[in-house]
GROMACS .gro file of C-alpha atoms in nm:
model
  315
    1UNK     CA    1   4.314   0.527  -1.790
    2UNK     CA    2   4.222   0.716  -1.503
    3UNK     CA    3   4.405   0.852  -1.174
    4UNK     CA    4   4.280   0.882  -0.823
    5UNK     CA    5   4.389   1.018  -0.483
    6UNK     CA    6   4.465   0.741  -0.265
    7UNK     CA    7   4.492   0.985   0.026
    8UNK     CA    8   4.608   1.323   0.052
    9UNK     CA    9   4.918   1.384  -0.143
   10UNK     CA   10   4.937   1.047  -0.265
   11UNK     CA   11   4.806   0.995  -0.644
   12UNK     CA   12   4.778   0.681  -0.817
   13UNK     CA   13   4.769   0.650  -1.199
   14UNK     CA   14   4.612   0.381  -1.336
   15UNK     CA   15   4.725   0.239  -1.658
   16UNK     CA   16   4.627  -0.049  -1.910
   17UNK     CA   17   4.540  -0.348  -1.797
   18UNK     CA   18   4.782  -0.722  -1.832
   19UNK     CA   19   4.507  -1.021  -1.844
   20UNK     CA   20   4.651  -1.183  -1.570
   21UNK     CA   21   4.929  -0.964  -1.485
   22UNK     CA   22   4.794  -0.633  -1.340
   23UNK     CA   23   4.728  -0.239  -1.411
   24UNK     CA   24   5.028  -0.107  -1.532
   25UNK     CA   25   5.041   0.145  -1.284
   26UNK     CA   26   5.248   0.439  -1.155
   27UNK     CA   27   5.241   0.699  -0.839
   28UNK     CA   28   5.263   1.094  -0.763
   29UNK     CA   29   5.386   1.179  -0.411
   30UNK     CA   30   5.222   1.554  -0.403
   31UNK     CA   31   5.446   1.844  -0.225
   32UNK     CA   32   5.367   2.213  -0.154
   33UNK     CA   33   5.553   2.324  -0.464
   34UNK     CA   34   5.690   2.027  -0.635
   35UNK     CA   35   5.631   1.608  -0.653
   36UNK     CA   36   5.787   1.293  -0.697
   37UNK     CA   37   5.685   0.978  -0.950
   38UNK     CA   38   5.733   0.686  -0.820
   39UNK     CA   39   5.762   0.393  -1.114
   40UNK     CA   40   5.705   0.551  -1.448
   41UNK     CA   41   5.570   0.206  -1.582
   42UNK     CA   42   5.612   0.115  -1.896
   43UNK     CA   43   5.771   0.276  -2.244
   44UNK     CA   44   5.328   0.356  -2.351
   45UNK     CA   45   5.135   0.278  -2.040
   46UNK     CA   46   5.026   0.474  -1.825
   47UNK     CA   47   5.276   0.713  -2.042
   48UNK     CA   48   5.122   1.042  -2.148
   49UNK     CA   49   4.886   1.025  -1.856
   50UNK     CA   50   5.154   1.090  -1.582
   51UNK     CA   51   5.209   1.409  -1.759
   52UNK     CA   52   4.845   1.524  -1.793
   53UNK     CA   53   4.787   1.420  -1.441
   54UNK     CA   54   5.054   1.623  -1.318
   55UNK     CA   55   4.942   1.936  -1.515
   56UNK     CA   56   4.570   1.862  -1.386
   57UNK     CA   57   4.682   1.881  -1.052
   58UNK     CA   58   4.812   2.251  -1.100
   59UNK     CA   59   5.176   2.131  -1.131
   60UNK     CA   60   5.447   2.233  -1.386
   61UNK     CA   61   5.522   1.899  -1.587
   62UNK     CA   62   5.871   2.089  -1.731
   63UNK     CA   63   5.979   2.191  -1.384
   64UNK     CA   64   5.808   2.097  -1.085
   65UNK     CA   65   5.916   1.736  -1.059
   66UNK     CA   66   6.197   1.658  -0.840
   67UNK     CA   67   6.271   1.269  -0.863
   68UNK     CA   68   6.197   0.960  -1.062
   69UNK     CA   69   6.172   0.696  -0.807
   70UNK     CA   70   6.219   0.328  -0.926
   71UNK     CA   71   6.153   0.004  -0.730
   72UNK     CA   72   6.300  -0.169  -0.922
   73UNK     CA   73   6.417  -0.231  -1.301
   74UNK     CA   74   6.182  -0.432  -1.498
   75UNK     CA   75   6.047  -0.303  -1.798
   76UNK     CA   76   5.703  -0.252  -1.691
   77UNK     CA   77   5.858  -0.014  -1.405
   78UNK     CA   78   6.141   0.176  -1.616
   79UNK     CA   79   5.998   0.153  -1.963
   80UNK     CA   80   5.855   0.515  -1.915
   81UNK     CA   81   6.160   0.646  -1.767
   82UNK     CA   82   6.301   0.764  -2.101
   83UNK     CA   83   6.019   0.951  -2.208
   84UNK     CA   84   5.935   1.119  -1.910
   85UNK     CA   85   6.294   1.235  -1.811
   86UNK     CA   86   6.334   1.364  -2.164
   87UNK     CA   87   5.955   1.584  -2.075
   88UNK     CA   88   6.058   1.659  -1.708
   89UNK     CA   89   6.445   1.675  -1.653
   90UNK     CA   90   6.399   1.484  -1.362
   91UNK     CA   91   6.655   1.285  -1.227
   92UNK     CA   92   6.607   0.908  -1.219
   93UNK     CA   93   6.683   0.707  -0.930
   94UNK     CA   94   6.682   0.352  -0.874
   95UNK     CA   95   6.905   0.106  -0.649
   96UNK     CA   96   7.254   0.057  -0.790
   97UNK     CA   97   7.179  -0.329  -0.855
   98UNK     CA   98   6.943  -0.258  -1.058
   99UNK     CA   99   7.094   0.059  -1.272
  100UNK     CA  100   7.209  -0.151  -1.512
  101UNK     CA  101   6.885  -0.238  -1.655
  102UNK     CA  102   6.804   0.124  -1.690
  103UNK     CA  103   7.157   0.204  -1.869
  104UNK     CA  104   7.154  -0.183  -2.060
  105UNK     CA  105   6.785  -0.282  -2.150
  106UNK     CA  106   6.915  -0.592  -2.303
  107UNK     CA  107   7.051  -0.708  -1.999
  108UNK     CA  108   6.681  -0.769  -1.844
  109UNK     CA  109   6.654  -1.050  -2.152
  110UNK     CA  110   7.070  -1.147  -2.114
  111UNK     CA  111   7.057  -1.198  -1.774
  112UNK     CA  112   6.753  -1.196  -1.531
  113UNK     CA  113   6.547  -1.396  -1.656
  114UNK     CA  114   6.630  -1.832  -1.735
  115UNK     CA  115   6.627  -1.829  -2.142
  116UNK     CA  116   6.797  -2.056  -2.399
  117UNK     CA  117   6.899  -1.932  -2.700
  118UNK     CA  118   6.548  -1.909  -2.892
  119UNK     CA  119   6.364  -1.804  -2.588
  120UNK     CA  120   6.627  -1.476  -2.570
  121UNK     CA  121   6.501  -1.451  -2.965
  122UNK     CA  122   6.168  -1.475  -2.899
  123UNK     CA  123   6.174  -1.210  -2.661
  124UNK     CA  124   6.255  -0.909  -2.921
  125UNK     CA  125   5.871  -0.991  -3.031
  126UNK     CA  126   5.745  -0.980  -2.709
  127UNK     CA  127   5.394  -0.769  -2.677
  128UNK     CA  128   5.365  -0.770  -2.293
  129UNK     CA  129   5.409  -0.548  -2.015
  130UNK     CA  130   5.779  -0.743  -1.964
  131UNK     CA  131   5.893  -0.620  -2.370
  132UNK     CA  132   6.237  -0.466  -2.389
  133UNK     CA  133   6.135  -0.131  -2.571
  134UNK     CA  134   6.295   0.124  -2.477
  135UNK     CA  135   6.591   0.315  -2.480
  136UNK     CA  136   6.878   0.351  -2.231
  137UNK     CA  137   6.955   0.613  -1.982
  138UNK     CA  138   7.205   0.762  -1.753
  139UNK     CA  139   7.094   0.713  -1.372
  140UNK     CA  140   7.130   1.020  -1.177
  141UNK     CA  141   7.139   0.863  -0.856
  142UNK     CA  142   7.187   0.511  -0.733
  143UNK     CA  143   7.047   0.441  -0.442
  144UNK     CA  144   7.236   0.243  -0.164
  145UNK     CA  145   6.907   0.188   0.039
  146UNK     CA  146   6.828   0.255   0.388
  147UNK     CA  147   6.843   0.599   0.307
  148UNK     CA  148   6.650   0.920   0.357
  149UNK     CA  149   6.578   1.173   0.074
  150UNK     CA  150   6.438   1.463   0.068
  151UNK     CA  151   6.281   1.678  -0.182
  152UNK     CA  152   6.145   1.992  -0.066
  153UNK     CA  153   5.868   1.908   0.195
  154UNK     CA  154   5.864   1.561   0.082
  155UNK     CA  155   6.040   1.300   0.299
  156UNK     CA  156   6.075   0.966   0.129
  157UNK     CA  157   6.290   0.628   0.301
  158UNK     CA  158   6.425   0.416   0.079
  159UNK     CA  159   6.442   0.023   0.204
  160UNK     CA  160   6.633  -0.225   0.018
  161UNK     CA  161   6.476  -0.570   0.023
  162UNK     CA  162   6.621  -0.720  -0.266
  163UNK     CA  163   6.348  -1.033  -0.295
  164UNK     CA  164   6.215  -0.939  -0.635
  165UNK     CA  165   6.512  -0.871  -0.783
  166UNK     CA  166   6.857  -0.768  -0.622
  167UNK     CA  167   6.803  -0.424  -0.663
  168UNK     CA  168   6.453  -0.397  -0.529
  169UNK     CA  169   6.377  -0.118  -0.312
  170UNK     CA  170   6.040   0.008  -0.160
  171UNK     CA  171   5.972   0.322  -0.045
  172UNK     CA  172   5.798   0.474   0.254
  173UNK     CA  173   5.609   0.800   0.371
  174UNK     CA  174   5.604   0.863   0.725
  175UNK     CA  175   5.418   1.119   0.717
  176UNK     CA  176   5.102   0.968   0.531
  177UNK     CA  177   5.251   0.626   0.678
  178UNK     CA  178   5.220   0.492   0.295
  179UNK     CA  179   5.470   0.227   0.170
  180UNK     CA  180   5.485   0.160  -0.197
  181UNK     CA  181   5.573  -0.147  -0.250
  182UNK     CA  182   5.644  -0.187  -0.608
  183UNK     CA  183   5.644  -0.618  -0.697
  184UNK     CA  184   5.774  -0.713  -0.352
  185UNK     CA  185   5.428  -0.751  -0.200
  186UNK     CA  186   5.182  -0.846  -0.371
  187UNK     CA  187   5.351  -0.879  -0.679
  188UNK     CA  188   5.010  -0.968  -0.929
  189UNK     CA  189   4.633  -0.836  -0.863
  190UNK     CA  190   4.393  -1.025  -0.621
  191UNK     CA  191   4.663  -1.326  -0.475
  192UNK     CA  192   4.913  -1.194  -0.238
  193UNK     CA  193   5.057  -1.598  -0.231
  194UNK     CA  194   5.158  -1.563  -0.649
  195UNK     CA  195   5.487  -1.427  -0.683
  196UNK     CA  196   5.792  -1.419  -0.943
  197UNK     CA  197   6.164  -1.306  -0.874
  198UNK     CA  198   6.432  -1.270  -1.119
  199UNK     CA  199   6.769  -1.436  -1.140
  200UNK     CA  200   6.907  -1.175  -0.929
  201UNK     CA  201   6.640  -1.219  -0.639
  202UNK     CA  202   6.583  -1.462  -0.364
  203UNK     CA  203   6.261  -1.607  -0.202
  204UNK     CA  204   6.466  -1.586   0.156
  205UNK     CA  205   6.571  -1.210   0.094
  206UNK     CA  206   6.132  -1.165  -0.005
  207UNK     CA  207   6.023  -1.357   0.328
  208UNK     CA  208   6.262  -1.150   0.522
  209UNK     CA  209   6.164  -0.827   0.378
  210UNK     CA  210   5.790  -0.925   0.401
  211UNK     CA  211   5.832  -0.991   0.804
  212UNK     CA  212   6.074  -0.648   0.852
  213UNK     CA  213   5.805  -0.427   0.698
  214UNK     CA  214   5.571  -0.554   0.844
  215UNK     CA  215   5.740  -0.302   1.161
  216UNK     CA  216   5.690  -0.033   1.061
  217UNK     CA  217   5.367   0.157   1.074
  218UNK     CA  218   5.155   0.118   0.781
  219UNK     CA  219   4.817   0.237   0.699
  220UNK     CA  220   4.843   0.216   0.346
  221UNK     CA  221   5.003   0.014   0.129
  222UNK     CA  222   5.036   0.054  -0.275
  223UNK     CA  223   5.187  -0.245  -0.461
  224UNK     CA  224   5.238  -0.220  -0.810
  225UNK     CA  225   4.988  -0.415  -0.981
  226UNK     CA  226   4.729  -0.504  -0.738
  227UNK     CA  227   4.436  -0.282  -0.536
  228UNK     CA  228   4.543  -0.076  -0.231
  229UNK     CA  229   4.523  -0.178   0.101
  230UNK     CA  230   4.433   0.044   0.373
  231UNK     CA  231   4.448  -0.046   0.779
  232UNK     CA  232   4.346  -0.351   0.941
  233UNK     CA  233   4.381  -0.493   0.573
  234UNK     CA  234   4.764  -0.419   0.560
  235UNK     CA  235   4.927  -0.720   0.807
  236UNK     CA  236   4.698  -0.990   0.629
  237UNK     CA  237   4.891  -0.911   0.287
  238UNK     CA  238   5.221  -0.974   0.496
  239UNK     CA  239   5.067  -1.291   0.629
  240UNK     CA  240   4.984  -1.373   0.300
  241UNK     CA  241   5.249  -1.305   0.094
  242UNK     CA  242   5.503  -1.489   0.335
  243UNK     CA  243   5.288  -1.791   0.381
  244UNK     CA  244   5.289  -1.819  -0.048
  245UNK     CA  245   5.700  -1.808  -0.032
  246UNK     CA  246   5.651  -2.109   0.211
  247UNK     CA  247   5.463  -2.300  -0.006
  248UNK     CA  248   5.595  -2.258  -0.269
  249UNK     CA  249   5.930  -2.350  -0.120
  250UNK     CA  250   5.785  -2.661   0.046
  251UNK     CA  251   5.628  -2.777  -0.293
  252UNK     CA  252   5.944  -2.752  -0.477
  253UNK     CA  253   6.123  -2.906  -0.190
  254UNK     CA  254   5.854  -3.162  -0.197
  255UNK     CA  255   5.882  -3.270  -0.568
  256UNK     CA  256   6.270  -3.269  -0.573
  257UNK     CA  257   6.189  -3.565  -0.280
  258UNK     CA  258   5.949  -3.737  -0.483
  259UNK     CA  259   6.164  -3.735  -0.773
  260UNK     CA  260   6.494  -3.833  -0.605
  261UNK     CA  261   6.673  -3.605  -0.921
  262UNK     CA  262   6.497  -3.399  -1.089
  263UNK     CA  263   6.621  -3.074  -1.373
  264UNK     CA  264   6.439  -2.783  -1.409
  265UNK     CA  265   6.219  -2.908  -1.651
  266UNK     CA  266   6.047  -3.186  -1.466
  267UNK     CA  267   5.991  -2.905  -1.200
  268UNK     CA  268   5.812  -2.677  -1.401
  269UNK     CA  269   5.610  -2.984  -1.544
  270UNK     CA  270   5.545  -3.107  -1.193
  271UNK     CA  271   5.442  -2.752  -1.058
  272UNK     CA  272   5.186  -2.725  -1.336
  273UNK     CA  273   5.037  -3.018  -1.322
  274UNK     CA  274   5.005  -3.054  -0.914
  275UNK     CA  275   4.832  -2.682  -0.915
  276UNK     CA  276   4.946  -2.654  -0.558
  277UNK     CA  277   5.083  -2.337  -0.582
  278UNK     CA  278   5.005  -2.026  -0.760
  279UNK     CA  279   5.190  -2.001  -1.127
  280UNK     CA  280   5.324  -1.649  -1.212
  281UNK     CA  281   5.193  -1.517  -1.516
  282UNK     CA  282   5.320  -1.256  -1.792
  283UNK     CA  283   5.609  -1.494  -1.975
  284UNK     CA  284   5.669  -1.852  -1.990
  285UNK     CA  285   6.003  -1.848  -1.874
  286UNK     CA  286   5.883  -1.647  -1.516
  287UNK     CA  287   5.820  -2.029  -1.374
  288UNK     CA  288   6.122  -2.189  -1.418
  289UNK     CA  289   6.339  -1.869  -1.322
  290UNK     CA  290   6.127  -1.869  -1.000
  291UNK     CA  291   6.247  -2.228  -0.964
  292UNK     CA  292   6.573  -2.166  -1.040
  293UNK     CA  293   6.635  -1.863  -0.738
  294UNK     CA  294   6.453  -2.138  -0.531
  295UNK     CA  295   6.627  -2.382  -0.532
  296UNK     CA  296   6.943  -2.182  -0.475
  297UNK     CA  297   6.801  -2.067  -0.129
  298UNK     CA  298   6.714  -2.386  -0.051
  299UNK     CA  299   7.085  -2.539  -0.123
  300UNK     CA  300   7.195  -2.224   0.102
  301UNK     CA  301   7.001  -2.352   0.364
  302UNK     CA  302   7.158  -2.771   0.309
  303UNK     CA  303   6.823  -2.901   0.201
  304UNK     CA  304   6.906  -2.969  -0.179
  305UNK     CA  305   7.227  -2.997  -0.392
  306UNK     CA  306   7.297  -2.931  -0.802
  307UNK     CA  307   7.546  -3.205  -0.925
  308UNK     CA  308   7.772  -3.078  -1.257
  309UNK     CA  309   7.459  -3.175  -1.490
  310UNK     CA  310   7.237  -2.949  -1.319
  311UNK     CA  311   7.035  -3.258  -1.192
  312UNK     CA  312   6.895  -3.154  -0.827
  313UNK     CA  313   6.874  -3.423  -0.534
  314UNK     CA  314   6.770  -3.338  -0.180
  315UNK     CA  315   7.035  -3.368   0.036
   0.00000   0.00000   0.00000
């Protein structure tokens, strides 16, 4: 593990790595006399090492942190909440869509993500960075977005965006002109066009928020799981990540066509095997809840319809 400044008064802690998901990641927004973590990560990783980074950086770990930010609520952002709250006394904060995986862990596994019956089962054994291990909190604050908050000489916007999952927020610096982005951009390392979104979250809601943020002034930008992009290098991950929505919207639009009806498990076949568009990694059920949220926007927007066996046609 190791942490570095990104640029001043912005730390990044650099967890374990997922094989084919990511660092596990979380961030330090630095003030004169107290700071702010941003996505505590999971219940081990990075873990201990926010603390010991905090202390390294001449900081009181037992009283000098103000907030516990959250982009969102999957495990591999909330897992460390616990812990750390229990060390720091820090309030936790997270969008009030997404409290309820913070204060209900099991809900993540009950109702976010498209499971039958066993898959829910198999999901207590679950080694990855998406496991349910952890135990449940009060949130302090629920955030409404579009908000300010403030924190001593640390000024922090909240911005809903809701793509990821209904309760996704990102969070923005003026002053440093730093967004973290948490898994709305960029959402796994090296491919701004692979994505995943819960049952909660919605491609449309993702494109919009990509194109909005895009606004506002943004030298660098910290996703979750993949490198950081400074400058010039910022509005090509916008590009990107919008243009992978797109396709991936057009392919599924494109096999429900071929197809004339098709269920959720011919799309997930037909995804894989046409490798047109980038598969999400990290569980097996991340593909077919993808599918799932898409397919909703698209019958928002009159291009497909679900008949009463959950056969889809395109209208």
């Amino acid at each position: 593990m190791a942490s570095r400044e990104i640029v001043p008064g912005i730390v990044s802690i650099q967890g374990e790595y997922e094989p084919g998901f990511g660092y596990l990641t979380s961030q330090l927004i630095l003030g004169d006399e107290e700071l702010v973590i941003v996505d505590p990560g999971t219940a081990g990783s990075p873990g201990r090492e926010v603390i010991e980074t905090i202390e390294e950086l001449g900081f009181n770990s037992k009283s000098d942190v103000a907030a516990i930010l959250c982009t969102h609520g999957h495990p591999d952002h909330i897992g460390g909440c616990s812990r750390i709250q229990k060390h720091t006394k820090a309030p936790v904060m997270i969008h009030n869509s997404d409290a309820i995986l913070i204060e209900n862990p099991s809900s993540f596994i009950q109702d976010r993500l498209r499971l039958d019956f066993a898959g829910k089962l198999a999901m207590k054994l679950e080694r990855g960075p998406l496991k349910v291990n952890y135990k449940s909190i009060s949130v302090d604050k629920k955030l409404q977005g579009n908000e300010s908050l403030s924190f001593g000489d640390i000024e922090v916007e909240v911005i809903h965006t809701g793509g990821h999952s209904q309760g996704h927020c990102v969070f923005y610096v003026r002053d440093t002109k730093t967004l973290f982005s948490g898994d709305e951009l960029n959402n796994y390392p090296n491919n701004p066009r692979k994505f995943y979104v819960d049952l909660s979250g919605s491609l449309t809601a993702k494109a919009d928020a990509a194109r909005k943020l895009q606004e506002l002034e943004i030298n660098t930008l910290i996703p979750s799981h993949d490198e950081v992009h400074l400058d010039a290098d910022v509005p090509l991950q916008f590009r990107e990540v919008r243009s992978g929505i797109i396709d991936f919207q057009d392919a599924i639009l494109n096999h429900v066509s071929a197809r004339g009806d098709v269920d959720i498990e011919q799309l997930v076949y037909d995804i894989k095997q046409s490798r047109s568009v980038p598969i999400p990694e990290g569980l097996d059920s991340l593909l077919p809840t993808t599918i799932v949220v898409c397919l909703h926007d698209l019958e928002k927007a009159g291009l497909v319809r679900q008949d009463l066996d959950d056969i889809w046609h395109k209208v």
